[in-house]
Short mmCIF file of C-alpha atoms in Angstrom, two decimals:
data_model
loop_
_atom_site.label_atom_id
_atom_site.label_comp_id
_atom_site.label_asym_id
_atom_site.label_seq_id
_atom_site.Cartn_x
_atom_site.Cartn_y
_atom_site.Cartn_z
CA MET A 1 -10.56 34.02 -25.00
CA PRO A 2 -12.07 32.76 -21.69
CA LEU A 3 -11.50 29.18 -22.86
CA LEU A 4 -7.79 29.87 -23.44
CA ARG A 5 -7.50 31.46 -19.99
CA THR A 6 -9.21 28.45 -18.39
CA PHE A 7 -6.87 26.09 -20.23
CA SER A 8 -3.84 28.11 -19.05
CA ILE A 9 -5.01 27.97 -15.44
CA ILE A 10 -5.57 24.21 -15.64
CA ALA A 11 -2.16 23.66 -17.27
CA ALA A 12 -0.40 25.79 -14.65
CA THR A 13 -2.18 23.92 -11.85
CA LEU A 14 -1.16 20.53 -13.29
CA ILE A 15 2.46 21.61 -13.69
CA CYS A 16 2.48 22.86 -10.11
CA CYS A 17 1.01 19.58 -8.83
CA ILE A 18 3.45 17.46 -10.81
CA THR A 19 6.51 19.39 -9.70
CA SER A 20 5.43 19.55 -6.05
CA PHE A 21 4.86 15.78 -5.78
CA PRO A 22 7.76 14.03 -4.04
CA ALA A 23 10.43 12.59 -6.30
CA HIS A 24 10.68 8.82 -6.25
CA ALA A 25 13.74 6.68 -6.58
CA SER A 26 14.32 4.43 -9.55
CA ALA A 27 13.57 0.74 -9.03
CA GLY A 28 17.29 -0.02 -8.56
CA ASN A 29 17.65 2.66 -5.92
CA ALA A 30 14.39 1.61 -4.29
CA TRP A 31 15.85 -1.79 -3.41
CA GLU A 32 18.83 -0.08 -1.75
CA ILE A 33 16.51 2.30 0.10
CA TRP A 34 14.49 -0.67 1.34
CA LYS A 35 17.62 -2.19 2.90
CA GLN A 36 18.00 0.87 5.16
CA GLY A 37 16.74 0.66 8.73
CA ASP A 38 13.23 1.74 9.67
CA THR A 39 11.99 1.50 6.08
CA HIS A 40 8.55 -0.04 5.82
CA ALA A 41 6.55 -1.23 2.84
CA LEU A 42 2.90 -0.58 2.05
CA MET A 43 1.64 -3.03 -0.52
CA ARG A 44 -1.70 -3.01 -2.25
CA HIS A 45 -2.99 -6.57 -2.42
CA ALA A 46 -2.22 -8.46 -5.62
CA ILE A 47 -4.63 -8.60 -8.56
CA ALA A 48 -8.22 -9.33 -7.50
CA PRO A 49 -10.57 -8.59 -10.40
CA GLY A 50 -13.37 -6.11 -9.79
CA THR A 51 -13.91 -3.17 -7.45
CA GLY A 52 -15.04 -3.17 -3.84
CA ASP A 53 -16.83 -6.22 -2.51
CA PRO A 54 -20.16 -7.90 -3.27
CA ALA A 55 -23.26 -6.77 -1.36
CA ASN A 56 -23.23 -10.02 0.69
CA PHE A 57 -19.63 -9.39 1.90
CA THR A 58 -18.74 -11.07 5.20
CA LEU A 59 -15.28 -10.62 6.68
CA ASP A 60 -15.05 -14.24 7.90
CA ASP A 61 -16.23 -15.81 4.64
CA CYS A 62 -13.86 -15.57 1.67
CA SER A 63 -16.55 -16.89 -0.67
CA THR A 64 -18.43 -13.60 -0.19
CA GLN A 65 -15.43 -11.42 -1.06
CA ARG A 66 -13.54 -10.28 -4.13
CA ASN A 67 -10.49 -12.56 -4.15
CA LEU A 68 -7.17 -13.02 -5.91
CA ASP A 69 -7.34 -14.81 -9.24
CA ASP A 70 -4.54 -17.02 -10.62
CA LEU A 71 -2.78 -13.93 -11.97
CA GLY A 72 -2.94 -12.30 -8.53
CA ARG A 73 -1.68 -15.39 -6.72
CA ASN A 74 1.24 -15.67 -9.16
CA GLN A 75 1.94 -11.95 -8.80
CA ALA A 76 2.18 -12.29 -5.00
CA ARG A 77 4.49 -15.32 -5.24
CA ARG A 78 6.77 -13.57 -7.76
CA THR A 79 6.89 -10.41 -5.64
CA GLY A 80 7.86 -12.36 -2.52
CA GLY A 81 10.53 -14.22 -4.49
CA ARG A 82 11.97 -10.93 -5.79
CA ILE A 83 12.02 -9.42 -2.29
CA ARG A 84 13.95 -12.43 -0.95
CA GLU A 85 16.25 -12.41 -4.01
CA MET A 86 17.11 -8.76 -3.32
CA GLY A 87 18.05 -9.60 0.28
CA ILE A 88 15.28 -7.64 1.98
CA GLU A 89 14.61 -9.07 5.43
CA ILE A 90 11.12 -8.39 6.72
CA ASN A 91 10.63 -8.62 10.50
CA LEU A 92 6.88 -8.11 10.62
CA VAL A 93 4.11 -8.88 8.11
CA LEU A 94 0.80 -7.16 8.85
CA SER A 95 -2.30 -7.56 6.74
CA SER A 96 -5.84 -6.32 6.39
CA GLN A 97 -8.28 -9.03 7.46
CA TRP A 98 -9.77 -9.17 3.94
CA CYS A 99 -9.03 -12.52 2.26
CA ARG A 100 -7.31 -10.96 -0.77
CA CYS A 101 -4.84 -9.21 1.55
CA ILE A 102 -4.24 -12.20 3.85
CA ASP A 103 -3.71 -14.37 0.76
CA THR A 104 -1.29 -11.85 -0.78
CA ALA A 105 0.68 -11.58 2.47
CA SER A 106 0.80 -15.38 2.87
CA LEU A 107 1.88 -15.98 -0.74
CA LEU A 108 4.71 -13.45 -0.36
CA ALA A 109 6.18 -16.00 2.07
CA LEU A 110 8.12 -13.38 4.04
CA GLY A 111 7.13 -14.61 7.49
CA PRO A 112 4.10 -15.20 9.68
CA VAL A 113 1.15 -12.95 8.79
CA ARG A 114 -0.55 -11.00 11.56
CA PRO A 115 -4.02 -9.62 10.79
CA GLU A 116 -4.22 -5.90 11.61
CA PRO A 117 -7.74 -4.35 11.68
CA SER A 118 -6.43 -0.82 11.09
CA LEU A 119 -5.38 -2.01 7.60
CA ASN A 120 -8.95 -3.11 6.75
CA SER A 121 -10.61 -1.36 3.83
CA PHE A 122 -12.88 1.60 4.49
CA PHE A 123 -13.97 1.74 0.83
CA ALA A 124 -17.62 1.11 1.73
CA ASP A 125 -17.59 3.25 4.91
CA ARG A 126 -15.31 6.31 4.92
CA SER A 127 -16.25 7.21 8.51
CA THR A 128 -13.20 5.35 9.89
CA GLU A 129 -10.65 6.69 7.38
CA GLN A 130 -8.97 9.25 9.66
CA GLN A 131 -8.94 6.97 12.70
CA GLN A 132 -7.48 3.99 10.81
CA THR A 133 -4.91 6.14 9.03
CA ARG A 134 -3.73 7.57 12.36
CA GLN A 135 -3.62 4.06 13.88
CA ILE A 136 -1.35 2.82 11.09
CA ALA A 137 1.04 5.75 11.48
CA ASP A 138 1.06 5.33 15.28
CA LEU A 139 1.66 1.58 14.98
CA LEU A 140 4.66 2.15 12.70
CA ALA A 141 6.04 4.87 14.99
CA THR A 142 6.05 2.45 17.96
CA LEU A 143 7.97 -0.35 16.24
CA PRO A 144 11.46 -1.04 17.60
CA SER A 145 14.26 0.68 15.69
CA GLY A 146 15.52 -1.40 12.77
CA THR A 147 12.18 -3.16 12.22
CA LYS A 148 11.11 -3.66 8.62
CA ALA A 149 7.37 -4.10 8.33
CA MET A 150 5.39 -5.19 5.29
CA LEU A 151 1.82 -3.92 5.44
CA VAL A 152 -0.57 -5.50 2.93
CA THR A 153 -3.70 -3.42 2.54
CA HIS A 154 -6.06 -1.71 0.11
CA GLN A 155 -5.88 1.18 -2.33
CA VAL A 156 -8.01 3.47 -0.14
CA ASN A 157 -5.80 2.93 2.92
CA ILE A 158 -2.59 3.58 0.99
CA THR A 159 -4.06 6.66 -0.69
CA ALA A 160 -5.18 8.04 2.69
CA LEU A 161 -1.68 7.54 4.13
CA THR A 162 0.39 8.70 1.17
CA GLY A 163 -1.76 10.43 -1.43
CA ILE A 164 -0.68 7.74 -3.92
CA TYR A 165 -3.21 5.68 -5.89
CA PRO A 166 -1.31 2.38 -6.14
CA LYS A 167 -1.71 -0.36 -8.72
CA SER A 168 -2.55 -3.88 -7.59
CA GLY A 169 0.64 -5.37 -6.16
CA GLU A 170 2.49 -2.02 -6.03
CA ILE A 171 4.80 -1.38 -3.07
CA ILE A 172 5.39 2.07 -1.58
CA LEU A 173 8.40 2.38 0.70
CA ILE A 174 7.88 4.71 3.63
CA ARG A 175 9.45 5.89 6.84
CA VAL A 176 7.85 7.49 9.89
CA THR A 177 9.48 10.85 10.68
CA ASN A 178 10.32 12.12 14.17
CA THR A 179 7.08 14.11 14.06
CA GLY A 180 5.01 10.99 13.28
CA ASP A 181 4.41 11.88 9.64
CA ILE A 182 4.75 9.40 6.79
CA GLU A 183 7.67 10.08 4.44
CA ILE A 184 7.44 8.49 0.98
CA LEU A 185 10.82 7.08 -0.05
CA ALA A 186 10.21 5.11 -3.25
CA ARG A 187 7.73 3.08 -5.29
CA LEU A 188 8.15 -0.39 -6.72
CA MET A 189 5.73 -1.23 -9.49
CA PRO A 190 4.38 -4.76 -9.76
#
């Protein structure tokens, strides 16, 4: 009997979590949402096989990092092409300084890429998670009205900001509320 009770509690908790998670627009609606003013995009870098970075990781040396493979480079190019095809005009492209993010942002071909340290991964050192997450929200809140920013970053950064664990190449559309909170509008799967 205790096992059945435990199962019931777990099931009720899961149902509660699923129903309390924000609803997301369909892909078709997501493109329309993205055309609205002050809608920004968080994108997890394209496919880069592996997890984390090698022990000899150096920020200024791509040969020491986990990088995009051919599949990831093609994914980034296709995503950028689809964004342009859908008529989304990006005013600002910000990227983590990690090579896989800079490469993704560049291959999207949506405009000049500006490295943004607050988008850097804190996977190996969680001590900066709260500070970086606040910096990203503050940065977005200070953008001129009508700006559409594309932020290319890492899973941990997106999860800290939104609670979403994105796939490689996934885009989460967000807006900063009047109170400075992040509102999730839609998700576009790679």
